[in-house]
Structures are given as C-alpha cells and as structure tokens.
Amino acid sequence: MDTRELREVLRQSALLHAVLPLSSVCNVRCLFCSNNQNPLGVETYSIPPRPLDEVLEDIPLLRSHEKVNIGESATRINEGEPYTYDGINVVLSALRKRLPGAVISLTTNGTLVTEDDVRLLSELGAVEVTLSLNARSPEARESLMADRDPGRALQTVRWLNKHGVTFSGSMVAMPCVTGWADFEDSVRLLAESGAETVRVFLPGFTGVASAEVERQSRSVDVGAVLESARRLTEETDVPVIVEPVPMTSSLPLVHGVIKDSYAAHAGVRPGDELKQVDGSAVVTATTAYDRITRAASPALTLERGGIEVACMIQKPSGAPSGLVFRGDLDARRLMKTIERLRTFPGRSAVITSVLAGGYWEDIILGQALSGRTKVFAAENRFFGGNIRCAGLLTVSDFAEVIRGAAMASWGPGLVLMPGEPFDHTMRDLIGVCWEELRRVAPVLMEVL
Ligand code: SF4
C-alpha cells in the first residue's frame, strides 16, 4: 500500500469508526498480542508514530456525538501503546477543545503513564480509560508481557483512582502462565482501585500462532475462568465479565451493575430481566441498553425471580445507567435487520459468526420469523485456530456457507451477512471484494 492509500485508511478510521490511530509502536511484548498472529495475505498495517500535524488534521473528521477511540485495534491499523506517542497529551487536549462533549476512550497498558498524564485526563473530563493490566506480580508481568518496569502499571491504577478518572480494567486470562493467584489478585487490585468493570478476555489464537501460544491458549480452562469471574464479582461487587463467550440469548438480562452507578442506586440487580422501559416493552438487550441510555430518569419494569419489580433510574438523558448487558450489536442496525427480514417477500437467511449464532436464533424466534428466516453460522476457516468472531470472517468463509448443502436446501431469496469484516471499499481483511460473493450463488445478498 502506498503512502496515499494508507493516509486514506487513516482518514476513514476517523470518519467511519471514530478511531484516531497514533502509532503501532508498543513498549512491551505480550504473548497473546494479535498483531503477531495474522495469516499471510491479511491486509493490516503497522505504522510508525504519525506526524502530529496529520493527527490533528484528522480530528475535525470525528463526529461530536460519537465516542472517540484511541489505542484500541478496531480497524486495519495495528494499534500500539498510545503513551509511546510523544504528542499524546497534545492530541487529547485538541480533541477535548474540538469536541467538548464527546467521550474519549483510551486503551493503555499503563506502563509509560505519569501522574501528570493522569492529572490531564482528569482535567479533560469524560475520558474512559481501559487499563490492560493482565498480571500483577513482577514475575507474571515479565513472563506474560516482557514488562521490565512492572511497578509502573500498578502505580497507574492507583493514580487513576486518586485523580477520579473513570476506568475499566482488562485482563487476558492466561493463568497457565501467570498462576491463578496472580490472575485473581490482579482482578482484585483493579476492583479495589475503582475499576467500573473488569473484562477478562479468553486468549485467542489463529492458525499461524506459534505452537507455544496455541498450547498455552488451549490449556485455559474456560469453565474455571467463568467460575473465578463469578466469585470475584460477588467478592468485589465489580462486574467481572468474561469474553468472548457464545451468545445464546438476546433477552435483556442484566449481566452486571456498576458500583455506585445510577442503576445501582435504583436497586437494579444482576440477573434481573428487563420487561419495559417507560411503559414500552423491550425484547432485546441491545434495545434496552439504547433506550435506557437515551432516556432521562427511565421507569423500568423488571422481572426478578418470577416477581415483577418497578423502579426508576434517576439520571440525565444520554448518561450511561451503569447497567451491563451482554451483546453489543447496534440497536438501530438490529431494528433495520429485523424490518428487512419482516418485509422481504420470501425465504431469507442470516449468516453470523459462530459466537453470535445463538443470539440470532433467539432474535428470529422472538420476532416470529422462524418459518421464513434461517440462521447459518460461518466458521473462521481463513484465520483458523479458535477464532469465532464476525470481524475476522472473510469472503471465502461466507462463500463456503452460501455454497453449502444446508443453504441450498433452504433456498433463500435474500442472504444477510455482518458488515464487520468489510472496510469502506467493501473489501475483507485480505482485500477480496464482497461483490465476489455474487458469483457464488444467484441470490440477493446484503450486508447488515
Ligand atoms: S500492550 Fe497491546 S499492543 Fe502492546 S504487545 Fe500487548 S497486546 Fe500488543
């Protein structure tokens, strides 16, 4: 890719995904880093620190109502550690000046952050930090991340707490490397230091990961991680959420409640099922989350252990309530999809990732569309390993489902598939255009 094309990818990151990439440089080397696990042919880009002028030039492309993301790999750019970037504080200050009301989401490993940096985050306001801690003891941090200054990230956790910066913790669960005691102590440290939630990621590996990474990832006992997360949630009163796990239900079940949040003060509890928001029925977690966030002091009807409970979450419109749900499909996109399936005059099919298959089955059932729509889960054959998500599906993965016997015997007139794997030119991660699928079967295909 030449410089002009790369510049366009960076501009599109800001414009379409509200992601402002700074640099692919990172100061640590995590065993599980996805930047090193791409099969041959994958079009992702590692970039040196960008010229500051260029980054500042892209800030006006961001929309004021969207959350701006820094340091999270959500596009084709391999994100590094944002605090390796000399101009990080200039960029953050410029963002706040240009977008006074926008939430800035910043993901960091915390190993280069100073107390002055944290003070600035606190002054800027509306900054949500995700601190990827992963391990606590010097030995565990050395083995898992090659972190040579292990005390620094722990200090950052304390500074975030001291200066009142909203933050969540994240961990990659590799107790086979760090030991269970370190894993659980790290979650406790985050929780005791004021993390709103702790996300625990099960390690992913692709078909080209090293044998060692594959062995370590496979040895993770998922059941034990889930049980540990359940116990830690109970012990710390902070939602500890394990991802990715297959979604089997679209019901608006409250997965967690952030401590001292509006929802916690209203008495909502994990396990509650939302029935109504301001008198209107809600049937999926996505729409429930969306409506509660947008509303000012929404009145909720919940079901708790078979009993109906009413409460009101006292909060301003647009403020997050503190409720944590599983499933993050955009509510508008979900409603558009349901509408399309409902109005299509004939049989239809929805292709999903393996992880989201159960969720979509549930949606189709709940919307009484079973007689006319079927769900087909696509395997991530190109990426291989234990990858099962929509963002890493390729045109060849979709083609395999469309060519398959199950799809042929259903004979849909419309096939819908997720848009996550495609960029602004509708190419997948290896540069194959979505249009290629039209050669596979003469059927109407659309991207969600
Ligand atoms: S901190 Fe993030 S970017 Fe750096 S090595 Fe670890 S996973 Fe990769």
Short mmCIF file of C-alpha atoms in Angstrom, two decimals, residues 38-416:
data_model
loop_
_atom_site.label_atom_id
_atom_site.label_comp_id
_atom_site.label_asym_id
_atom_site.label_seq_id
_atom_site.Cartn_x
_atom_site.Cartn_y
_atom_site.Cartn_z
CA ASN A 38 -2.11 -12.62 11.13
CA PRO A 39 -2.15 -15.29 8.42
CA LEU A 40 -0.29 -14.46 5.21
CA GLY A 41 -2.23 -12.09 2.97
CA VAL A 42 -4.04 -10.21 5.72
CA GLU A 43 -4.06 -6.51 4.98
CA THR A 44 -3.37 -4.88 8.31
CA TYR A 45 -0.87 -2.09 8.70
CA SER A 46 1.80 -1.30 11.23
CA ILE A 47 2.53 2.40 11.25
CA PRO A 48 5.37 4.42 12.77
CA PRO A 49 4.39 7.34 15.02
CA ARG A 50 2.28 9.61 12.80
CA PRO A 51 3.28 13.24 12.28
CA LEU A 52 1.42 15.28 14.89
CA ASP A 53 0.07 17.69 12.25
CA GLU A 54 -1.51 14.80 10.39
CA VAL A 55 -3.29 13.51 13.51
CA LEU A 56 -4.55 16.99 14.37
CA GLU A 57 -5.77 17.40 10.78
CA ASP A 58 -8.00 14.31 11.22
CA ILE A 59 -9.69 15.49 14.42
CA PRO A 60 -12.35 17.55 12.53
CA LEU A 61 -13.40 14.30 10.78
CA LEU A 62 -14.73 12.96 14.09
CA ARG A 63 -18.40 13.46 14.87
CA SER A 64 -19.26 15.28 18.09
CA HIS A 65 -21.82 12.72 19.34
CA GLU A 66 -19.56 9.68 18.94
CA LYS A 67 -17.15 8.13 21.40
CA VAL A 68 -13.59 8.69 20.12
CA ASN A 69 -11.29 5.70 20.41
CA ILE A 70 -7.53 5.81 20.91
CA GLY A 71 -5.32 2.76 21.33
CA GLU A 72 -7.89 0.09 20.52
CA SER A 73 -7.41 -2.09 17.44
CA ALA A 74 -10.79 -1.63 15.81
CA THR A 75 -9.61 -1.05 12.24
CA ARG A 76 -6.88 -2.38 9.93
CA ILE A 77 -4.26 -0.34 11.71
CA ASN A 78 -2.30 -2.29 14.33
CA GLU A 79 -2.63 -0.14 17.42
CA GLY A 80 0.36 0.15 19.70
CA GLU A 81 0.67 1.75 23.12
CA PRO A 82 -0.63 5.37 22.91
CA TYR A 83 1.81 6.62 25.57
CA THR A 84 4.78 5.75 23.35
CA TYR A 85 3.49 8.63 21.20
CA ASP A 86 5.21 11.89 22.16
CA GLY A 87 2.24 14.05 21.23
CA ILE A 88 -0.41 12.07 23.12
CA ASN A 89 -1.30 14.89 25.53
CA VAL A 90 -1.41 17.46 22.71
CA VAL A 91 -3.82 15.19 20.81
CA LEU A 92 -6.03 14.62 23.88
CA SER A 93 -6.21 18.36 24.62
CA ALA A 94 -7.01 19.16 20.97
CA LEU A 95 -9.74 16.52 20.97
CA ARG A 96 -11.36 18.00 24.04
CA LYS A 97 -11.20 21.52 22.59
CA ARG A 98 -12.78 20.46 19.32
CA LEU A 99 -15.32 18.00 20.81
CA PRO A 100 -16.23 19.38 24.25
CA GLY A 101 -19.00 16.85 24.89
CA ALA A 102 -17.50 13.70 23.37
CA VAL A 103 -16.39 10.74 25.43
CA ILE A 104 -12.74 9.88 24.78
CA SER A 105 -12.00 6.19 25.15
CA LEU A 106 -8.31 5.47 25.71
CA THR A 107 -6.78 1.98 25.94
CA THR A 108 -3.34 1.72 27.53
CA ASN A 109 -1.11 -0.87 29.16
CA GLY A 110 -0.28 1.79 31.77
CA THR A 111 3.47 1.19 31.75
CA LEU A 112 4.50 4.64 30.49
CA VAL A 113 1.83 6.80 32.09
CA THR A 114 2.94 9.51 34.55
CA GLU A 115 0.92 11.14 37.30
CA ASP A 116 0.85 14.36 35.25
CA ASP A 117 -0.69 12.40 32.36
CA VAL A 118 -3.42 11.13 34.69
CA ARG A 119 -4.00 14.66 36.04
CA LEU A 120 -4.58 15.83 32.47
CA LEU A 121 -7.09 13.01 31.85
CA SER A 122 -8.93 14.10 34.97
CA GLU A 123 -8.97 17.77 33.89
CA LEU A 124 -10.19 16.94 30.37
CA GLY A 125 -13.24 15.10 31.77
CA ALA A 126 -15.38 12.46 30.04
CA VAL A 127 -12.37 10.22 29.46
CA GLU A 128 -12.88 6.47 29.82
CA VAL A 129 -9.63 4.59 30.26
CA THR A 130 -9.26 0.87 29.68
CA LEU A 131 -6.20 -0.31 31.52
CA SER A 132 -4.89 -3.62 30.16
CA LEU A 133 -3.25 -4.90 33.31
CA ASN A 134 -3.13 -8.65 32.55
CA ALA A 135 -0.90 -9.53 35.51
CA ARG A 136 0.31 -8.06 38.79
CA SER A 137 3.47 -9.68 40.12
CA PRO A 138 6.82 -8.77 38.53
CA GLU A 139 7.40 -12.41 37.54
CA ALA A 140 3.98 -12.77 35.91
CA ARG A 141 4.30 -9.45 34.07
CA GLU A 142 7.74 -10.43 32.81
CA SER A 143 6.54 -13.83 31.52
CA LEU A 144 3.29 -12.59 30.00
CA MET A 145 4.23 -9.14 28.71
CA ALA A 146 8.02 -8.83 28.92
CA ASP A 147 7.38 -5.80 31.12
CA ARG A 148 10.71 -4.62 32.52
CA ASP A 149 9.21 -1.98 34.84
CA PRO A 150 6.39 -3.93 36.46
CA GLY A 151 5.60 -1.47 39.25
CA ARG A 152 4.62 1.29 36.85
CA ALA A 153 1.29 -0.11 35.60
CA LEU A 154 0.23 -0.78 39.21
CA GLN A 155 1.05 2.83 40.04
CA THR A 156 -1.07 3.99 37.10
CA VAL A 157 -4.04 2.06 38.51
CA ARG A 158 -3.62 3.93 41.82
CA TRP A 159 -3.24 7.32 40.08
CA LEU A 160 -6.42 6.76 38.07
CA ASN A 161 -8.21 6.11 41.33
CA LYS A 162 -6.58 9.06 43.12
CA HIS A 163 -7.49 11.55 40.37
CA GLY A 164 -11.02 10.22 39.85
CA VAL A 165 -10.60 9.12 36.22
CA THR A 166 -13.29 6.69 35.07
CA PHE A 167 -11.63 3.43 34.11
CA SER A 168 -12.20 -0.25 33.46
CA GLY A 169 -9.65 -2.99 33.73
CA SER A 170 -8.89 -5.64 31.18
CA MET A 171 -7.09 -8.93 31.56
CA VAL A 172 -6.17 -11.72 29.17
CA ALA A 173 -6.78 -14.91 31.11
CA MET A 174 -3.60 -16.96 30.95
CA PRO A 175 -3.38 -18.47 34.44
CA CYS A 176 -1.21 -21.20 32.91
CA VAL A 177 1.49 -18.51 32.58
CA THR A 178 0.75 -16.20 35.50
CA GLY A 179 -0.75 -18.65 38.01
CA TRP A 180 -4.32 -18.42 39.34
CA ALA A 181 -3.30 -16.44 42.39
CA ASP A 182 -1.82 -13.66 40.27
CA PHE A 183 -4.82 -13.67 37.92
CA GLU A 184 -7.28 -13.24 40.78
CA ASP A 185 -5.10 -10.74 42.67
CA SER A 186 -4.86 -8.60 39.53
CA VAL A 187 -8.66 -8.52 39.21
CA ARG A 188 -8.90 -7.64 42.91
CA LEU A 189 -6.40 -4.80 42.54
CA LEU A 190 -8.40 -3.32 39.66
CA ALA A 191 -11.69 -3.70 41.53
CA GLU A 192 -10.36 -2.27 44.80
CA SER A 193 -8.84 0.67 42.92
CA GLY A 194 -12.15 1.76 41.47
CA ALA A 195 -12.39 0.00 38.09
CA GLU A 196 -16.03 0.13 36.99
CA THR A 197 -15.80 -3.29 35.34
CA VAL A 198 -13.08 -5.83 34.66
CA ARG A 199 -13.18 -7.53 31.27
CA VAL A 200 -11.43 -10.86 31.13
CA PHE A 201 -10.54 -12.00 27.61
CA LEU A 202 -10.09 -15.66 26.82
CA PRO A 203 -6.92 -15.90 24.73
CA GLY A 204 -7.48 -16.21 21.00
CA PHE A 205 -5.05 -17.79 18.58
CA THR A 206 -5.11 -18.07 14.81
CA GLY A 207 -3.91 -20.93 12.61
CA VAL A 208 -0.46 -19.29 12.36
CA ALA A 209 0.12 -18.67 16.08
CA SER A 210 3.26 -20.27 17.47
CA ALA A 211 2.89 -23.76 18.90
CA GLU A 212 3.66 -22.32 22.33
CA VAL A 213 0.88 -19.67 22.16
CA GLU A 214 -1.55 -22.29 20.89
CA ARG A 215 -0.61 -24.72 23.68
CA GLN A 216 -0.96 -22.03 26.36
CA SER A 217 -4.27 -20.75 24.96
CA ARG A 218 -5.73 -24.23 24.66
CA SER A 219 -4.76 -25.06 28.21
CA VAL A 220 -7.03 -22.32 29.60
CA ASP A 221 -9.93 -23.95 31.44
CA VAL A 222 -12.84 -21.76 30.31
CA GLY A 223 -15.18 -23.17 32.97
CA ALA A 224 -12.66 -22.30 35.69
CA VAL A 225 -12.27 -18.74 34.34
CA LEU A 226 -16.05 -18.27 34.31
CA GLU A 227 -16.34 -19.61 37.85
CA SER A 228 -13.49 -17.40 39.04
CA ALA A 229 -15.15 -14.35 37.43
CA ARG A 230 -18.43 -15.19 39.15
CA ARG A 231 -16.73 -15.47 42.54
CA LEU A 232 -14.71 -12.27 42.04
CA THR A 233 -17.85 -10.35 41.03
CA GLU A 234 -19.52 -11.49 44.23
CA GLU A 235 -16.47 -10.73 46.36
CA THR A 236 -15.60 -7.31 44.93
CA ASP A 237 -19.05 -6.07 43.85
CA VAL A 238 -17.49 -5.12 40.50
CA PRO A 239 -18.78 -6.85 37.33
CA VAL A 240 -16.07 -9.22 36.06
CA ILE A 241 -17.08 -10.11 32.52
CA VAL A 242 -15.57 -12.96 30.52
CA GLU A 243 -15.35 -12.56 26.71
CA PRO A 244 -15.78 -13.87 24.13
CA VAL A 245 -18.33 -16.49 25.07
CA PRO A 246 -21.07 -17.72 22.73
CA MET A 247 -24.22 -15.64 22.99
CA THR A 248 -27.19 -17.91 23.37
CA SER A 249 -29.88 -15.43 24.27
CA SER A 250 -30.98 -11.97 23.20
CA LEU A 251 -33.09 -11.47 26.33
CA PRO A 252 -32.48 -8.16 28.12
CA LEU A 253 -30.92 -9.81 31.19
CA VAL A 254 -28.83 -7.55 33.41
CA HIS A 255 -25.35 -9.09 33.41
CA GLY A 256 -23.83 -6.67 35.90
CA VAL A 257 -24.40 -3.35 37.67
CA ILE A 258 -21.57 -0.85 38.10
CA LYS A 259 -20.98 0.07 41.74
CA ASP A 260 -22.39 3.48 42.80
CA SER A 261 -23.94 3.97 39.36
CA TYR A 262 -27.42 5.36 38.74
CA ALA A 263 -28.69 1.80 38.22
CA ALA A 264 -27.10 0.57 41.46
CA HIS A 265 -28.80 3.39 43.38
CA ALA A 266 -32.11 2.46 41.76
CA GLY A 267 -31.72 -1.08 43.12
CA VAL A 268 -31.33 -2.97 39.81
CA ARG A 269 -29.53 -6.29 40.34
CA PRO A 270 -27.59 -8.72 38.12
CA GLY A 271 -29.95 -11.40 36.83
CA ASP A 272 -32.95 -9.04 36.56
CA GLU A 273 -34.80 -9.29 33.26
CA LEU A 274 -35.98 -6.02 31.78
CA LYS A 275 -39.57 -6.09 30.62
CA GLN A 276 -40.43 -2.44 29.98
CA VAL A 277 -38.73 0.94 29.72
CA ASP A 278 -41.08 3.92 30.24
CA GLY A 279 -44.09 1.67 29.66
CA SER A 280 -42.95 0.18 26.33
CA ALA A 281 -41.88 -3.45 26.06
CA VAL A 282 -38.21 -4.22 25.38
CA VAL A 283 -37.33 -7.56 23.88
CA THR A 284 -33.57 -7.46 23.37
CA ALA A 285 -30.61 -6.35 25.48
CA THR A 286 -29.45 -4.05 22.70
CA THR A 287 -32.64 -2.03 22.53
CA ALA A 288 -32.92 -1.99 26.33
CA TYR A 289 -29.41 -0.53 26.69
CA ASP A 290 -30.02 2.02 23.96
CA ARG A 291 -33.36 3.24 25.33
CA ILE A 292 -32.21 3.43 28.93
CA THR A 293 -29.08 5.40 27.96
CA ARG A 294 -31.02 7.90 25.87
CA ALA A 295 -33.82 8.43 28.41
CA ALA A 296 -33.91 10.88 31.29
CA SER A 297 -34.84 9.04 34.51
CA PRO A 298 -36.39 5.99 32.78
CA ALA A 299 -39.03 3.97 34.66
CA LEU A 300 -38.24 0.25 34.45
CA THR A 301 -40.34 -2.84 34.89
CA LEU A 302 -38.15 -5.82 35.76
CA GLU A 303 -38.71 -9.48 36.47
CA ARG A 304 -36.77 -10.81 39.44
CA GLY A 305 -37.21 -14.46 40.39
CA GLY A 306 -40.67 -14.57 38.79
CA ILE A 307 -41.84 -11.38 40.53
CA GLU A 308 -42.45 -8.07 38.78
CA VAL A 309 -40.44 -5.16 40.23
CA ALA A 310 -40.74 -1.47 39.30
CA CYS A 311 -38.04 1.16 39.74
CA MET A 312 -36.80 4.42 38.28
CA ILE A 313 -33.19 5.14 37.34
CA GLN A 314 -32.66 8.82 38.24
CA LYS A 315 -30.24 10.08 35.61
CA PRO A 316 -29.84 12.70 32.89
CA SER A 317 -30.61 11.85 29.27
CA GLY A 318 -27.59 10.37 27.47
CA ALA A 319 -25.76 9.33 30.64
CA PRO A 320 -24.83 5.64 30.93
CA SER A 321 -27.00 4.00 33.59
CA GLY A 322 -24.36 1.60 34.89
CA LEU A 323 -26.18 -1.48 33.62
CA VAL A 324 -24.01 -4.06 31.89
CA PHE A 325 -25.57 -6.32 29.25
CA ARG A 326 -24.04 -8.96 27.04
CA GLY A 327 -24.19 -8.33 23.31
CA ASP A 328 -23.19 -5.12 21.63
CA LEU A 329 -24.99 -5.05 18.31
CA ASP A 330 -26.02 -1.51 17.50
CA ALA A 331 -29.74 -1.15 18.26
CA ARG A 332 -30.56 0.75 15.04
CA ARG A 333 -28.78 -1.87 12.97
CA LEU A 334 -30.67 -4.64 14.73
CA MET A 335 -34.05 -2.97 14.14
CA LYS A 336 -33.20 -2.34 10.48
CA THR A 337 -32.30 -6.00 10.03
CA ILE A 338 -35.49 -7.23 11.66
CA GLU A 339 -37.51 -4.86 9.46
CA ARG A 340 -35.74 -6.10 6.32
CA LEU A 341 -36.42 -9.74 7.21
CA ARG A 342 -40.03 -8.99 8.07
CA THR A 343 -40.79 -7.19 4.83
CA PHE A 344 -38.86 -9.46 2.44
CA PRO A 345 -41.46 -11.46 0.48
CA GLY A 346 -39.90 -14.91 0.66
CA ARG A 347 -37.35 -17.04 2.47
CA SER A 348 -34.27 -15.38 3.88
CA ALA A 349 -31.03 -16.36 5.61
CA VAL A 350 -28.79 -14.59 8.11
CA ILE A 351 -25.11 -15.56 8.17
CA THR A 352 -23.48 -14.86 11.54
CA SER A 353 -20.26 -15.68 13.36
CA VAL A 354 -20.21 -18.88 15.40
CA LEU A 355 -20.29 -16.81 18.59
CA ALA A 356 -23.41 -14.86 17.59
CA GLY A 357 -25.37 -17.79 16.12
CA GLY A 358 -27.44 -18.47 19.26
CA TYR A 359 -28.19 -14.77 19.69
CA TRP A 360 -29.59 -14.51 16.17
CA GLU A 361 -31.56 -17.78 16.53
CA ASP A 362 -33.16 -16.20 19.57
CA ILE A 363 -33.96 -12.95 17.73
CA ILE A 364 -35.55 -14.85 14.83
CA LEU A 365 -37.63 -16.93 17.25
CA GLY A 366 -38.64 -13.90 19.34
CA GLN A 367 -39.73 -11.97 16.25
CA ALA A 368 -41.79 -14.93 14.98
CA LEU A 369 -39.67 -15.15 11.83
CA SER A 370 -38.72 -18.84 12.16
CA GLY A 371 -40.90 -20.00 9.28
CA ARG A 372 -39.21 -17.67 6.79
CA THR A 373 -35.66 -16.99 8.08
CA LYS A 374 -32.83 -19.35 8.99
CA VAL A 375 -29.54 -18.62 10.72
CA PHE A 376 -26.26 -20.04 9.38
CA ALA A 377 -23.06 -19.74 11.42
CA ALA A 378 -19.86 -19.21 9.40
CA GLU A 379 -16.61 -20.73 10.69
CA ASN A 380 -13.47 -18.54 10.63
CA ARG A 381 -11.63 -21.01 8.40
CA PHE A 382 -9.21 -18.46 6.97
CA PHE A 383 -7.97 -17.25 10.36
CA GLY A 384 -8.28 -20.72 11.89
CA GLY A 385 -7.24 -21.53 15.46
CA ASN A 386 -10.00 -20.78 17.95
CA ILE A 387 -11.23 -17.57 16.23
CA ARG A 388 -15.03 -17.43 16.03
CA CYS A 389 -15.92 -13.74 15.60
CA ALA A 390 -17.60 -11.77 12.81
CA GLY A 391 -14.84 -9.20 12.37
CA LEU A 392 -12.37 -11.88 11.19
CA LEU A 393 -14.62 -13.63 8.67
CA THR A 394 -13.54 -13.45 5.03
CA VAL A 395 -15.33 -13.64 1.69
CA SER A 396 -14.15 -17.26 1.36
CA ASP A 397 -15.73 -18.10 4.75
CA PHE A 398 -19.06 -16.63 3.62
CA ALA A 399 -18.79 -18.38 0.25
CA GLU A 400 -18.42 -21.74 1.96
CA VAL A 401 -21.73 -21.25 3.81
CA ILE A 402 -23.53 -19.99 0.70
CA ARG A 403 -22.31 -22.99 -1.32
CA GLY A 404 -23.16 -25.42 1.47
CA ALA A 405 -25.86 -28.07 1.27
CA ALA A 406 -27.85 -26.60 4.18
CA MET A 407 -28.19 -23.22 2.48
CA ALA A 408 -29.01 -24.86 -0.87
CA SER A 409 -31.81 -26.92 0.61
CA TRP A 410 -33.29 -23.87 2.36
CA GLY A 411 -33.13 -21.87 -0.89
CA PRO A 412 -33.38 -18.30 0.41
CA GLY A 413 -34.14 -15.34 -1.88
CA LEU A 414 -32.21 -12.98 0.43
CA VAL A 415 -28.97 -13.54 2.36
CA LEU A 416 -27.89 -11.05 5.03
#
